[in-house]
Amino acid sequence: MFGQFIDNAPSSNGSDTDTIVAQTYRPIIRGYFGVAAVYYLIMTAAHFLALDGINLVILAAASITASIATIFAWYILREPLPIEKMEALTCFINLLVLTNVMIALQIEFAQAKLIYFIMMAMVFAFASVSMRQAILSLTSVLGGLFYELLIHDINQLAVYGFISFAAALSAVAITFFLRRSIGLAVSAKLEAEIGLKEAQKIGETMRQRSLSDSLTGLPNRRAFFETLTTYKLESDTTGGSWLILLDLDGFKAVNDGYGHIMGDELLKAVASRLRDYCDGDAHVSRTGGDEFNVILFSDAKKEIVESWCQGLLEIIAEIYQIEDRLIQISGSIGCHQIIPDLSDTQIIRNADYALLHAKRHGKNRVIVFREEHAKDAAERFKIEQALRVADFDAEIELLFQPQFSLGQNEITRAEALARWDSPILGEIGPDRFIKIAEESGLIASITLSVLEKAIAALKSWQAPIPLSINLSGHDLISDQIINQIIQMIKDSDLEPSLLEFEVTETAMMADTQKASNNLLRLTELGHPVALDDFGTGYSNFNYLRTLPISKLKVDRSFMQNLTDPMTEKILHSLSGMARTLDVECLLEGIENELELIMAKRVGAQSVQGYLFGMPMSANELVECLEAQSIENQLQDLKKIAGK
């Protein structure tokens, strides 16, 4: 009843409470009008039975008028009215009632009929919209009573005056306290409803805050799950939708390089671009860190969704100006169609598999989930779990692949390669377990195990051949791991030049400064450093000249198409950069004589590949070196004999 008045009620006091009390009285007043209408209809009929002549005309006209007026008043009070109109309407009806009594007394006065004034005083007091209207109605009743007494029976003036005044006073008092009680109840109700409405507003505000990301203003993880559930349920009727997981590439480097404040500003800028790009076509949320989820409201085919996502990646990859810096990042996306039959967890997991596939295969790309992604993830999980419980000292075996010097025409170094034979999974190729170990943070244990075995091999050989050992990006930026490596070599009493460390450009990108500092520590102790997979990363001359490297290993991919004229030109340029830097150039992937000829033509100092030996055991390497030594001795003897 009170809810419709709350919006216009700033407080529970004053005219607002009076208005609500008046509306509370509306059913009572309407009931009074209804009873009065029935009463005057009956009185009209009674007049026709008991009267005739002019008296019938006068009283019938008065009662009919009162009947029509009260029926009309009863009808219009079916809806709330402003308090002023209710007061005027009630006063009008009260005057009609009083007029009917006055007319009846003028036609035929009887002392007993004066009781009507007492009854009217009580009824008018109780059935009043407001106290002012009650007092006005009571004043008119008392005025009518005194008028009749003055005309017809002045001797009864004091008696009836006292009785009517007492009745009116009692009615006013009762009405006052009744209205006050109702007013207090109404005020309490009003305050409660206002409080409830405010609480609801606060609750809604808090709910919206709980569904919003405080940094970007986008919906948060909780809002994402609510929306996912909604659109999953509506997929049958709306035609379906797509879940798109977006992860930023390179954000950690920005955060680490420029600080978290700059990183936060970048996230805000990314969120703004996402919001503008989606613009009603999709629900965008930030689920944490540099991860964003998008629910695309479309049942489009895979190709269209891929195109839409590619456009999103292009927007994300545009240069950002944060304060006075220009920053560029990219993003990777994994997609899965929202299917009602699949659980939320399964849909998200499948999209995440696709996202991981995108990040592990070059980043800055869109991948739509396929079953092989789940199989690959399951296999990776098994390998990672096996790595976590592995005894690397017992399970890791070292193989060695020779590096051949074209100038000295002999093997001058060998690369130590880890091979893992898991008692749980069997033999796992290095192209699988090394990458998984790096991503899961387990690579350091493998590195230390390989180094320990390499040291043991060198100490067991009568004529040690220098070895090359790979360092991962995790190793390079960990002072603790580098300290352990340095200490292990010091404890071995080996000549530092016997141990060369290979690193890749991508391994150094996580923290170039820290990686460079740790490489410098190794070179200062006398360890050579080689840059592996050269030519496949982001190398430029100024970058390379700052690194403490002594060898560039050109990636084997450049030897795959020797018939292409550009191959030799590219190899010449890479070899030329090595000469300019005054470092050795080694070509990998030399498997036949034609490739060896190419290596010599482009000016490589050394080569590595199956032509000079596949990865072999320590004993096989020793035998190979002994055979080489014997052959060299024979060559020397031939030269002496020739002289």
XYZ file of C-alpha atoms in Angstrom:
643
model
C 0.000 0.000 0.000
C 2.803 2.359 0.905
C 5.328 1.497 -1.759
C 3.837 3.846 -4.364
C 4.456 6.820 -2.083
C 8.044 6.059 -1.111
C 9.702 7.685 -4.089
C 8.140 11.035 -3.231
C 8.646 10.787 0.516
C 11.994 12.252 1.604
C 11.255 11.730 5.294
C 8.743 10.165 7.626
C 7.635 13.492 9.165
C 5.366 16.402 8.234
C 3.054 16.538 5.250
C 4.383 13.276 3.779
C 3.227 11.326 6.819
C -0.121 13.177 6.775
C -0.564 12.221 3.130
C 0.122 8.560 3.846
C -2.183 8.600 6.902
C -4.902 10.125 4.704
C -4.405 7.357 2.177
C -4.595 4.854 5.027
C -7.969 6.316 5.946
C -9.201 6.129 2.363
C -10.837 2.660 2.737
C -12.559 3.857 5.944
C -13.906 7.001 4.287
C -14.932 5.045 1.211
C -16.803 2.642 3.457
C -18.496 5.600 5.146
C -19.577 6.893 1.724
C -20.904 3.468 0.778
C -22.948 3.125 3.964
C -24.266 6.685 3.534
C -25.295 5.926 -0.070
C -27.226 2.845 1.022
C -28.795 4.733 3.926
C -30.079 7.558 1.736
C -31.419 5.158 -0.871
C -33.445 3.489 1.890
C -34.521 6.871 3.260
C -35.678 7.927 -0.193
C -37.915 4.872 -0.390
C -39.163 5.542 3.148
C -40.015 9.121 2.264
C -42.232 7.930 -0.585
C -44.071 5.602 1.797
C -44.496 8.048 4.690
C -44.817 11.503 3.123
C -46.688 13.315 0.437
C -46.980 16.739 -1.047
C -44.273 19.353 -0.828
C -42.568 17.626 2.113
C -42.090 14.495 -0.001
C -40.609 16.525 -2.836
C -38.161 18.374 -0.555
C -36.971 15.401 1.485
C -36.865 13.015 -1.513
C -34.842 15.536 -3.515
C -32.425 15.987 -0.609
C -31.980 12.252 -0.009
C -31.658 11.438 -3.718
C -29.041 14.172 -4.073
C -27.153 12.737 -1.091
C -27.409 9.211 -2.534
C -26.039 10.212 -5.929
C -23.268 12.304 -4.373
C -22.149 9.558 -1.979
C -22.211 6.923 -4.723
C -20.070 9.201 -6.894
C -17.724 9.884 -3.994
C -17.498 6.149 -3.238
C -16.637 5.468 -6.902
C -13.880 8.056 -7.319
C -12.200 6.974 -4.079
C -11.354 3.609 -5.632
C -8.006 5.236 -6.551
C -5.826 7.413 -4.271
C -6.460 11.164 -4.422
C -4.374 14.100 -3.240
C -5.114 14.940 0.389
C -6.678 18.336 -0.499
C -9.184 16.721 -2.856
C -10.044 14.050 -0.302
C -10.634 16.737 2.329
C -12.878 18.732 0.005
C -14.835 15.655 -1.055
C -15.373 14.496 2.543
C -16.455 17.973 3.653
C -18.927 18.129 0.765
C -20.502 14.785 1.682
C -20.619 15.770 5.374
C -22.419 18.992 4.462
C -24.940 16.989 2.412
C -25.594 14.732 5.416
C -25.947 17.746 7.696
C -28.222 19.451 5.166
C -30.530 16.406 5.046
C -30.854 16.432 8.844
C -31.458 20.184 8.923
C -34.162 19.909 6.233
C -35.868 17.057 8.070
C -35.918 19.097 11.300
C -37.281 22.132 9.502
C -40.187 20.110 8.125
C -40.925 18.272 11.361
C -38.988 19.109 14.513
C -38.706 16.463 17.201
C -36.388 16.634 20.171
C -35.433 12.986 19.718
C -34.083 13.769 16.269
C -31.372 15.938 17.834
C -29.532 12.698 18.526
C -28.564 12.833 14.825
C -26.174 15.672 15.623
C -24.433 13.548 18.274
C -24.152 10.686 15.783
C -22.877 13.008 13.065
C -20.273 14.429 15.450
C -18.926 10.947 16.154
C -19.047 9.797 12.524
C -17.523 13.012 11.148
C -14.701 12.855 13.689
C -13.808 9.247 12.911
C -14.259 9.504 9.123
C -11.977 12.462 8.533
C -9.049 12.745 6.165
C -7.185 15.138 8.458
C -7.599 16.854 11.790
C -8.380 20.187 10.159
C -11.132 18.588 8.113
C -12.456 16.844 11.248
C -12.594 20.136 13.186
C -14.275 21.891 10.263
C -16.917 19.150 10.009
C -17.510 19.121 13.784
C -17.857 22.898 13.833
C -20.538 22.695 11.163
C -22.384 19.963 13.140
C -22.313 21.974 16.370
C -23.391 25.080 14.474
C -26.376 23.212 13.019
C -27.320 21.842 16.438
C -27.241 25.235 18.130
C -29.217 26.720 15.256
C -32.004 24.142 15.663
C -32.088 24.580 19.449
C -32.247 28.356 19.174
C -35.212 28.107 16.809
C -37.157 25.204 18.280
C -36.153 24.525 21.882
C -33.863 27.082 23.469
C -34.402 25.584 26.913
C -32.502 22.471 25.873
C -29.581 24.485 24.560
C -27.353 23.933 27.576
C -28.099 20.216 27.876
C -27.625 19.347 24.223
C -24.811 21.784 23.870
C -22.927 20.080 26.697
C -23.689 16.602 25.387
C -22.774 17.429 21.810
C -19.643 19.286 22.863
C -18.568 16.360 25.078
C -19.273 13.934 22.255
C -17.370 16.046 19.789
C -14.490 16.542 22.189
C -14.322 12.814 22.904
C -14.503 12.036 19.197
C -11.750 14.539 18.458
C -9.560 13.141 21.235
C -10.112 9.560 20.144
C -9.549 10.525 16.534
C -6.378 12.446 17.420
C -4.802 9.583 19.306
C -5.990 7.063 16.767
C -4.504 9.117 13.949
C -1.337 9.572 15.969
C -1.025 5.819 16.473
C -1.675 5.223 12.809
C 0.762 8.018 11.955
C 3.493 6.448 14.094
C 2.846 3.075 12.479
C 2.892 4.685 9.060
C 6.109 6.555 9.883
C 7.735 3.363 11.088
C 6.535 1.564 7.984
C 7.701 4.412 5.791
C 11.116 4.521 7.417
C 11.381 0.748 7.144
C 10.512 0.835 3.455
C 12.883 3.728 2.841
C 15.567 1.831 4.735
C 14.792 -1.292 2.770
C 14.998 0.609 -0.504
C 18.295 2.174 0.504
C 19.563 -1.218 1.588
C 18.495 -2.641 -1.756
C 20.311 0.176 -3.549
C 23.413 -0.413 -1.446
C 23.088 -4.138 -2.023
C 22.792 -3.636 -5.767
C 25.772 -1.267 -5.689
C 27.806 -3.800 -3.747
C 26.668 -6.536 -6.107
C 27.771 -4.497 -9.107
C 31.099 -3.857 -7.407
C 31.451 -7.546 -6.645
C 30.898 -8.238 -10.351
C 33.345 -5.584 -11.575
C 37.106 -5.572 -11.869
C 38.366 -2.691 -9.738
C 41.258 -1.864 -12.089
C 39.698 -1.951 -15.565
C 36.005 -1.563 -14.783
C 35.242 -4.665 -16.836
C 33.099 -7.474 -15.417
C 35.209 -9.784 -13.266
C 35.581 -13.543 -12.937
C 32.340 -13.919 -10.984
C 30.376 -11.949 -13.578
C 31.934 -14.053 -16.323
C 30.699 -17.295 -14.777
C 27.198 -15.855 -14.299
C 27.076 -14.771 -17.937
C 28.503 -18.074 -19.149
C 25.811 -19.972 -17.263
C 23.097 -17.688 -18.656
C 24.137 -17.977 -22.282
C 24.768 -21.685 -21.946
C 21.150 -22.138 -20.808
C 19.899 -19.870 -23.599
C 21.972 -21.511 -26.339
C 19.049 -23.671 -27.454
C 16.893 -20.613 -28.144
C 19.483 -17.983 -29.094
C 21.441 -20.238 -31.415
C 24.600 -20.556 -29.327
C 27.681 -18.516 -28.555
C 31.475 -18.835 -28.335
C 33.905 -18.706 -25.426
C 37.108 -16.832 -26.266
C 40.081 -16.823 -23.884
C 42.619 -14.043 -24.462
C 46.047 -13.953 -22.860
C 48.479 -11.085 -23.446
C 51.924 -11.916 -24.841
C 54.799 -9.923 -23.404
C 52.893 -8.317 -20.544
C 55.230 -9.701 -17.878
C 58.183 -8.062 -19.590
C 56.355 -4.708 -19.490
C 55.483 -5.200 -15.826
C 59.035 -6.165 -14.928
C 60.691 -3.573 -17.134
C 58.526 -0.515 -16.447
C 56.881 -1.326 -13.120
C 53.409 -2.344 -11.979
C 51.928 1.146 -12.334
C 52.787 1.159 -16.033
C 51.488 -2.390 -16.268
C 48.181 -1.354 -14.710
C 47.809 1.510 -17.172
C 48.483 -0.892 -20.034
C 45.774 -3.247 -18.762
C 43.319 -0.332 -18.653
C 44.178 0.575 -22.248
C 43.752 -3.044 -23.366
C 40.391 -3.226 -21.568
C 39.248 -0.057 -23.323
C 40.123 -1.486 -26.736
C 38.362 -4.741 -25.905
C 35.246 -2.863 -24.806
C 35.194 -0.755 -27.982
C 35.835 -3.706 -30.288
C 33.139 -5.925 -28.789
C 30.587 -3.083 -28.370
C 27.487 -5.145 -27.656
C 28.538 -8.152 -29.737
C 30.178 -9.876 -26.799
C 30.558 -9.921 -23.023
C 34.120 -8.998 -22.005
C 35.575 -9.748 -18.572
C 38.954 -9.680 -16.892
C 39.522 -12.882 -14.959
C 42.894 -12.007 -13.466
C 46.378 -10.791 -14.341
C 46.642 -10.323 -18.103
C 43.828 -12.782 -18.840
C 40.556 -11.709 -20.445
C 37.500 -13.798 -21.316
C 35.047 -12.970 -24.091
C 31.633 -14.537 -24.704
C 30.730 -13.861 -28.339
C 26.951 -13.776 -28.869
C 26.954 -15.618 -32.176
C 26.507 -19.111 -33.581
C 28.791 -18.269 -36.500
C 30.995 -20.899 -38.083
C 34.572 -21.447 -36.973
C 36.068 -19.473 -39.876
C 34.012 -16.370 -39.076
C 34.877 -16.566 -35.373
C 38.566 -16.940 -36.240
C 38.350 -13.855 -38.463
C 36.613 -11.887 -35.698
C 39.273 -12.936 -33.199
C 42.064 -12.083 -35.622
C 40.646 -8.582 -35.891
C 40.690 -8.402 -32.098
C 44.364 -9.426 -31.991
C 45.207 -6.748 -34.548
C 43.577 -4.133 -32.336
C 45.432 -5.441 -29.272
C 48.770 -5.378 -31.125
C 48.575 -1.685 -32.085
C 51.139 0.477 -30.292
C 50.129 1.922 -26.908
C 51.316 5.257 -25.610
C 51.483 5.012 -21.831
C 52.652 8.320 -20.387
C 55.747 9.092 -22.481
C 56.500 5.530 -23.563
C 55.473 3.572 -26.635
C 54.648 -0.043 -25.790
C 53.662 -2.898 -28.055
C 52.354 -6.279 -27.005
C 50.350 -9.027 -28.645
C 47.804 -11.606 -27.600
C 46.998 -15.287 -27.961
C 43.450 -16.640 -28.220
C 41.833 -20.007 -27.606
C 38.183 -20.589 -28.641
C 35.480 -23.119 -27.937
C 31.793 -23.069 -28.855
C 29.459 -22.953 -25.852
C 27.546 -26.224 -25.991
C 24.725 -26.878 -23.472
C 25.643 -30.557 -23.118
C 29.147 -29.730 -21.851
C 29.838 -28.526 -18.327
C 31.216 -25.040 -17.717
C 34.467 -26.600 -16.526
C 34.858 -28.668 -19.687
C 34.132 -25.707 -21.986
C 36.677 -23.525 -20.187
C 39.246 -26.332 -20.070
C 38.933 -26.983 -23.807
C 39.261 -23.286 -24.625
C 42.288 -23.173 -22.334
C 43.852 -26.121 -24.180
C 43.456 -24.173 -27.424
C 44.977 -21.081 -25.796
C 47.977 -23.058 -24.538
C 48.438 -24.480 -28.023
C 48.427 -20.943 -29.444
C 51.033 -19.734 -26.932
C 53.280 -22.752 -27.432
C 53.244 -22.471 -31.212
C 54.362 -18.918 -31.786
C 51.822 -16.802 -29.860
C 49.862 -13.916 -31.434
C 47.450 -16.348 -33.055
C 43.918 -17.729 -32.830
C 43.334 -21.428 -32.186
C 39.907 -23.089 -32.146
C 39.818 -26.157 -29.935
C 40.298 -29.602 -31.481
C 40.420 -32.939 -29.696
C 44.142 -33.309 -30.334
C 44.709 -30.248 -28.163
C 43.203 -32.107 -25.208
C 45.275 -35.203 -25.995
C 48.424 -33.083 -26.201
C 47.594 -31.437 -22.884
C 46.977 -34.828 -21.275
C 50.314 -36.089 -22.549
C 52.087 -32.970 -21.327
C 50.474 -33.442 -17.922
C 51.744 -37.011 -17.707
C 55.256 -35.905 -18.670
C 55.213 -33.066 -16.160
C 54.045 -35.369 -13.367
C 56.774 -37.857 -14.261
C 59.354 -35.055 -14.261
C 58.292 -33.988 -10.785
C 59.062 -37.395 -9.299
C 62.060 -38.201 -11.519
C 65.502 -39.093 -10.176
C 67.501 -37.267 -12.830
C 70.849 -38.577 -11.634
C 69.624 -42.095 -12.385
C 67.306 -41.411 -15.316
C 69.208 -38.816 -17.364
C 71.830 -40.096 -19.810
C 74.279 -37.916 -21.707
C 74.942 -38.203 -25.408
C 77.542 -36.129 -27.216
C 77.449 -34.667 -30.729
C 80.796 -33.581 -32.193
C 81.542 -30.093 -33.462
C 84.034 -30.128 -36.343
C 86.514 -27.323 -37.028
C 86.908 -26.715 -40.751
C 90.197 -24.923 -40.218
C 91.821 -27.597 -38.035
C 89.979 -30.391 -39.880
C 89.148 -32.178 -36.653
C 86.618 -32.467 -33.843
C 87.327 -29.692 -31.385
C 84.297 -29.797 -29.102
C 81.136 -31.827 -28.422
C 77.675 -30.721 -27.346
C 76.308 -32.573 -24.305
C 72.698 -33.642 -24.954
C 70.303 -34.930 -22.290
C 68.267 -38.077 -22.899
C 65.591 -39.137 -20.425
C 64.441 -42.704 -19.890
C 61.505 -42.454 -17.474
C 60.628 -45.618 -15.532
C 57.006 -44.471 -15.753
C 56.699 -43.364 -19.394
C 59.757 -44.838 -21.057
C 62.031 -42.845 -23.356
C 60.858 -39.253 -23.917
C 62.430 -37.147 -26.656
C 64.273 -33.973 -25.630
C 62.028 -31.904 -27.897
C 59.174 -32.833 -25.506
C 60.533 -33.051 -21.988
C 62.970 -30.111 -22.130
C 60.247 -27.638 -23.104
C 57.829 -29.007 -20.511
C 60.534 -28.877 -17.860
C 61.191 -25.224 -18.717
C 57.509 -24.297 -18.525
C 56.986 -26.133 -15.239
C 60.122 -24.732 -13.567
C 61.899 -28.104 -13.362
C 64.647 -27.419 -15.894
C 67.218 -26.327 -13.311
C 67.397 -29.835 -11.836
C 68.046 -31.246 -15.312
C 70.700 -28.604 -16.029
C 72.556 -29.372 -12.808
C 72.327 -33.113 -13.442
C 73.672 -32.690 -17.002
C 76.513 -30.501 -15.717
C 77.415 -33.040 -13.040
C 77.509 -35.869 -15.588
C 79.508 -33.725 -18.049
C 82.068 -32.941 -15.344
C 82.302 -36.631 -14.471
C 82.872 -37.503 -18.142
C 85.579 -34.875 -18.575
C 87.412 -36.072 -15.476
C 87.241 -39.674 -16.669
C 88.848 -38.951 -20.049
C 92.603 -39.027 -20.346
C 92.518 -36.297 -22.988
C 89.376 -34.233 -22.209
C 87.622 -32.638 -25.175
C 85.778 -29.386 -24.471
C 82.033 -29.792 -23.973
C 79.140 -27.465 -24.637
C 76.161 -27.415 -22.205
C 72.791 -25.747 -22.763
C 71.377 -23.220 -20.296
C 67.671 -22.405 -20.249
C 66.107 -19.009 -19.740
C 65.124 -20.041 -16.216
C 68.776 -20.880 -15.461
C 70.037 -17.586 -16.861
C 67.888 -15.318 -14.721
C 68.399 -17.300 -11.515
C 71.379 -16.137 -9.490
C 70.973 -19.199 -7.294
C 71.325 -21.630 -10.222
C 74.296 -19.755 -11.670
C 75.940 -19.787 -8.224
C 75.459 -23.556 -8.032
C 76.919 -24.012 -11.520
C 79.969 -21.930 -10.675
C 80.512 -23.757 -7.388
C 80.200 -27.202 -8.999
C 82.856 -26.317 -11.582
C 85.169 -24.845 -8.941
C 84.845 -27.993 -6.855
C 85.744 -30.118 -9.918
C 89.092 -28.328 -10.475
C 88.430 -28.458 -14.226
C 89.792 -25.829 -16.553
C 86.845 -23.406 -17.220
C 87.581 -23.357 -20.951
C 86.567 -27.029 -21.099
C 82.945 -26.069 -20.429
C 81.143 -23.850 -22.920
C 77.574 -22.712 -22.222
C 74.979 -22.403 -24.980
C 72.024 -20.022 -24.694
C 69.259 -19.007 -27.083
C 68.047 -15.512 -27.854
C 64.517 -16.346 -26.706
C 65.866 -17.699 -23.408
C 67.320 -14.268 -22.676
C 64.213 -12.267 -23.520
C 62.488 -12.771 -20.132
C 65.081 -10.554 -18.419
C 67.837 -9.518 -20.782
C 69.773 -7.506 -18.221
C 69.865 -10.266 -15.603
C 70.721 -12.892 -18.228
C 73.555 -10.749 -19.619
C 74.970 -10.161 -16.141
C 75.016 -13.880 -15.354
C 76.630 -14.699 -18.712
C 79.295 -12.103 -17.937
C 79.973 -13.827 -14.624
C 80.600 -17.083 -16.485
C 82.845 -15.541 -19.148
C 84.898 -13.735 -16.498
C 85.691 -17.149 -15.025
C 86.912 -18.332 -18.453
C 83.864 -20.155 -19.799
C 83.093 -19.602 -23.514
C 79.485 -18.686 -24.362
C 77.709 -19.635 -27.597
C 74.482 -18.124 -28.929
C 72.367 -21.032 -30.172
C 69.641 -20.984 -32.875
C 71.135 -17.794 -34.288
C 69.029 -16.171 -37.005
C 65.651 -17.339 -35.750
C 65.145 -14.693 -33.063
C 65.289 -10.913 -32.863
C 69.021 -10.376 -33.232
C 70.451 -7.085 -34.320
C 74.047 -5.966 -34.316
C 73.786 -3.545 -31.398
C 72.092 -6.201 -29.294
C 74.686 -8.876 -30.086
C 77.692 -6.655 -29.414
C 76.550 -6.204 -25.802
C 76.521 -9.953 -25.129
C 79.690 -11.724 -23.896
C 79.577 -14.405 -26.607
C 82.395 -16.179 -28.454
C 80.372 -18.252 -30.942
C 77.258 -17.910 -33.105
C 75.510 -21.223 -33.929
C 73.433 -20.705 -37.075
C 70.192 -22.657 -36.869
C 69.840 -25.806 -39.003
C 66.670 -24.440 -40.627
C 68.842 -22.336 -42.972
C 70.280 -25.495 -44.553
C 66.917 -26.929 -45.615
C 66.688 -25.376 -49.104
C 70.096 -25.080 -50.689
C 68.571 -24.704 -54.167
C 67.190 -21.303 -53.224
C 69.702 -18.564 -54.220
C 68.699 -16.578 -51.137
C 69.949 -19.348 -48.840
C 73.600 -18.710 -49.621
C 73.134 -14.931 -49.366
C 71.495 -15.228 -45.936
C 74.205 -17.596 -44.713
C 76.866 -15.194 -46.008
C 75.282 -12.347 -44.087
C 75.044 -14.349 -40.874
C 78.635 -15.508 -41.202
C 79.664 -11.946 -41.983
C 78.001 -10.683 -38.815
C 79.993 -13.249 -36.834
C 83.253 -12.042 -38.430
C 82.327 -8.450 -37.685
C 81.724 -9.357 -34.064
C 84.999 -11.312 -34.095
C 83.354 -14.516 -32.935
C 83.300 -18.049 -34.330
C 80.491 -19.029 -36.730
C 79.189 -22.609 -36.501
C 76.604 -24.028 -38.936
C 74.270 -26.682 -37.569
C 72.487 -29.415 -39.540
C 75.331 -30.463 -41.830
C 74.269 -33.915 -43.031
C 75.879 -34.355 -46.470
C 78.804 -33.228 -48.601
C 76.764 -30.596 -50.465
C 75.877 -28.884 -47.202
C 79.522 -29.061 -46.114
C 80.574 -27.351 -49.339
C 78.000 -24.623 -48.680
C 79.341 -24.158 -45.145
C 82.853 -23.668 -46.475
C 81.668 -21.249 -49.192
C 79.876 -18.946 -46.777
C 82.896 -18.817 -44.457
C 81.810 -20.886 -41.458
C 84.662 -21.818 -39.098
C 83.019 -24.960 -37.739
C 80.060 -27.262 -38.344
C 77.852 -29.706 -36.490
C 75.597 -32.415 -37.869
C 75.098 -36.063 -38.734
C 77.852 -35.937 -41.367
C 80.379 -35.725 -38.525
C 78.525 -37.862 -36.068
C 75.113 -38.456 -34.594
C 74.641 -38.000 -30.832
C 76.754 -40.740 -29.224
C 77.725 -42.127 -25.857
C 80.862 -41.068 -23.999
C 82.689 -44.277 -24.973
C 81.719 -43.829 -28.616
C 82.978 -40.249 -28.531
C 86.291 -41.395 -27.070
C 86.608 -44.033 -29.787
C 85.793 -41.427 -32.430
C 88.468 -39.104 -31.056
C 91.007 -41.935 -30.910
C 90.238 -42.836 -34.505
C 90.630 -39.188 -35.472
C 93.962 -39.046 -33.632
C 95.204 -42.145 -35.444
C 94.107 -40.721 -38.786
C 95.851 -37.431 -38.043
C 99.015 -39.305 -37.150
C 98.843 -41.222 -40.432
C 98.396 -37.982 -42.297
C 101.439 -36.555 -40.557
C 103.457 -39.664 -41.436
C 102.404 -39.383 -45.080
C 103.516 -35.774 -45.109
C 106.875 -36.730 -43.583
C 107.299 -39.613 -46.042
C 106.410 -37.324 -48.901
C 109.142 -34.958 -47.929
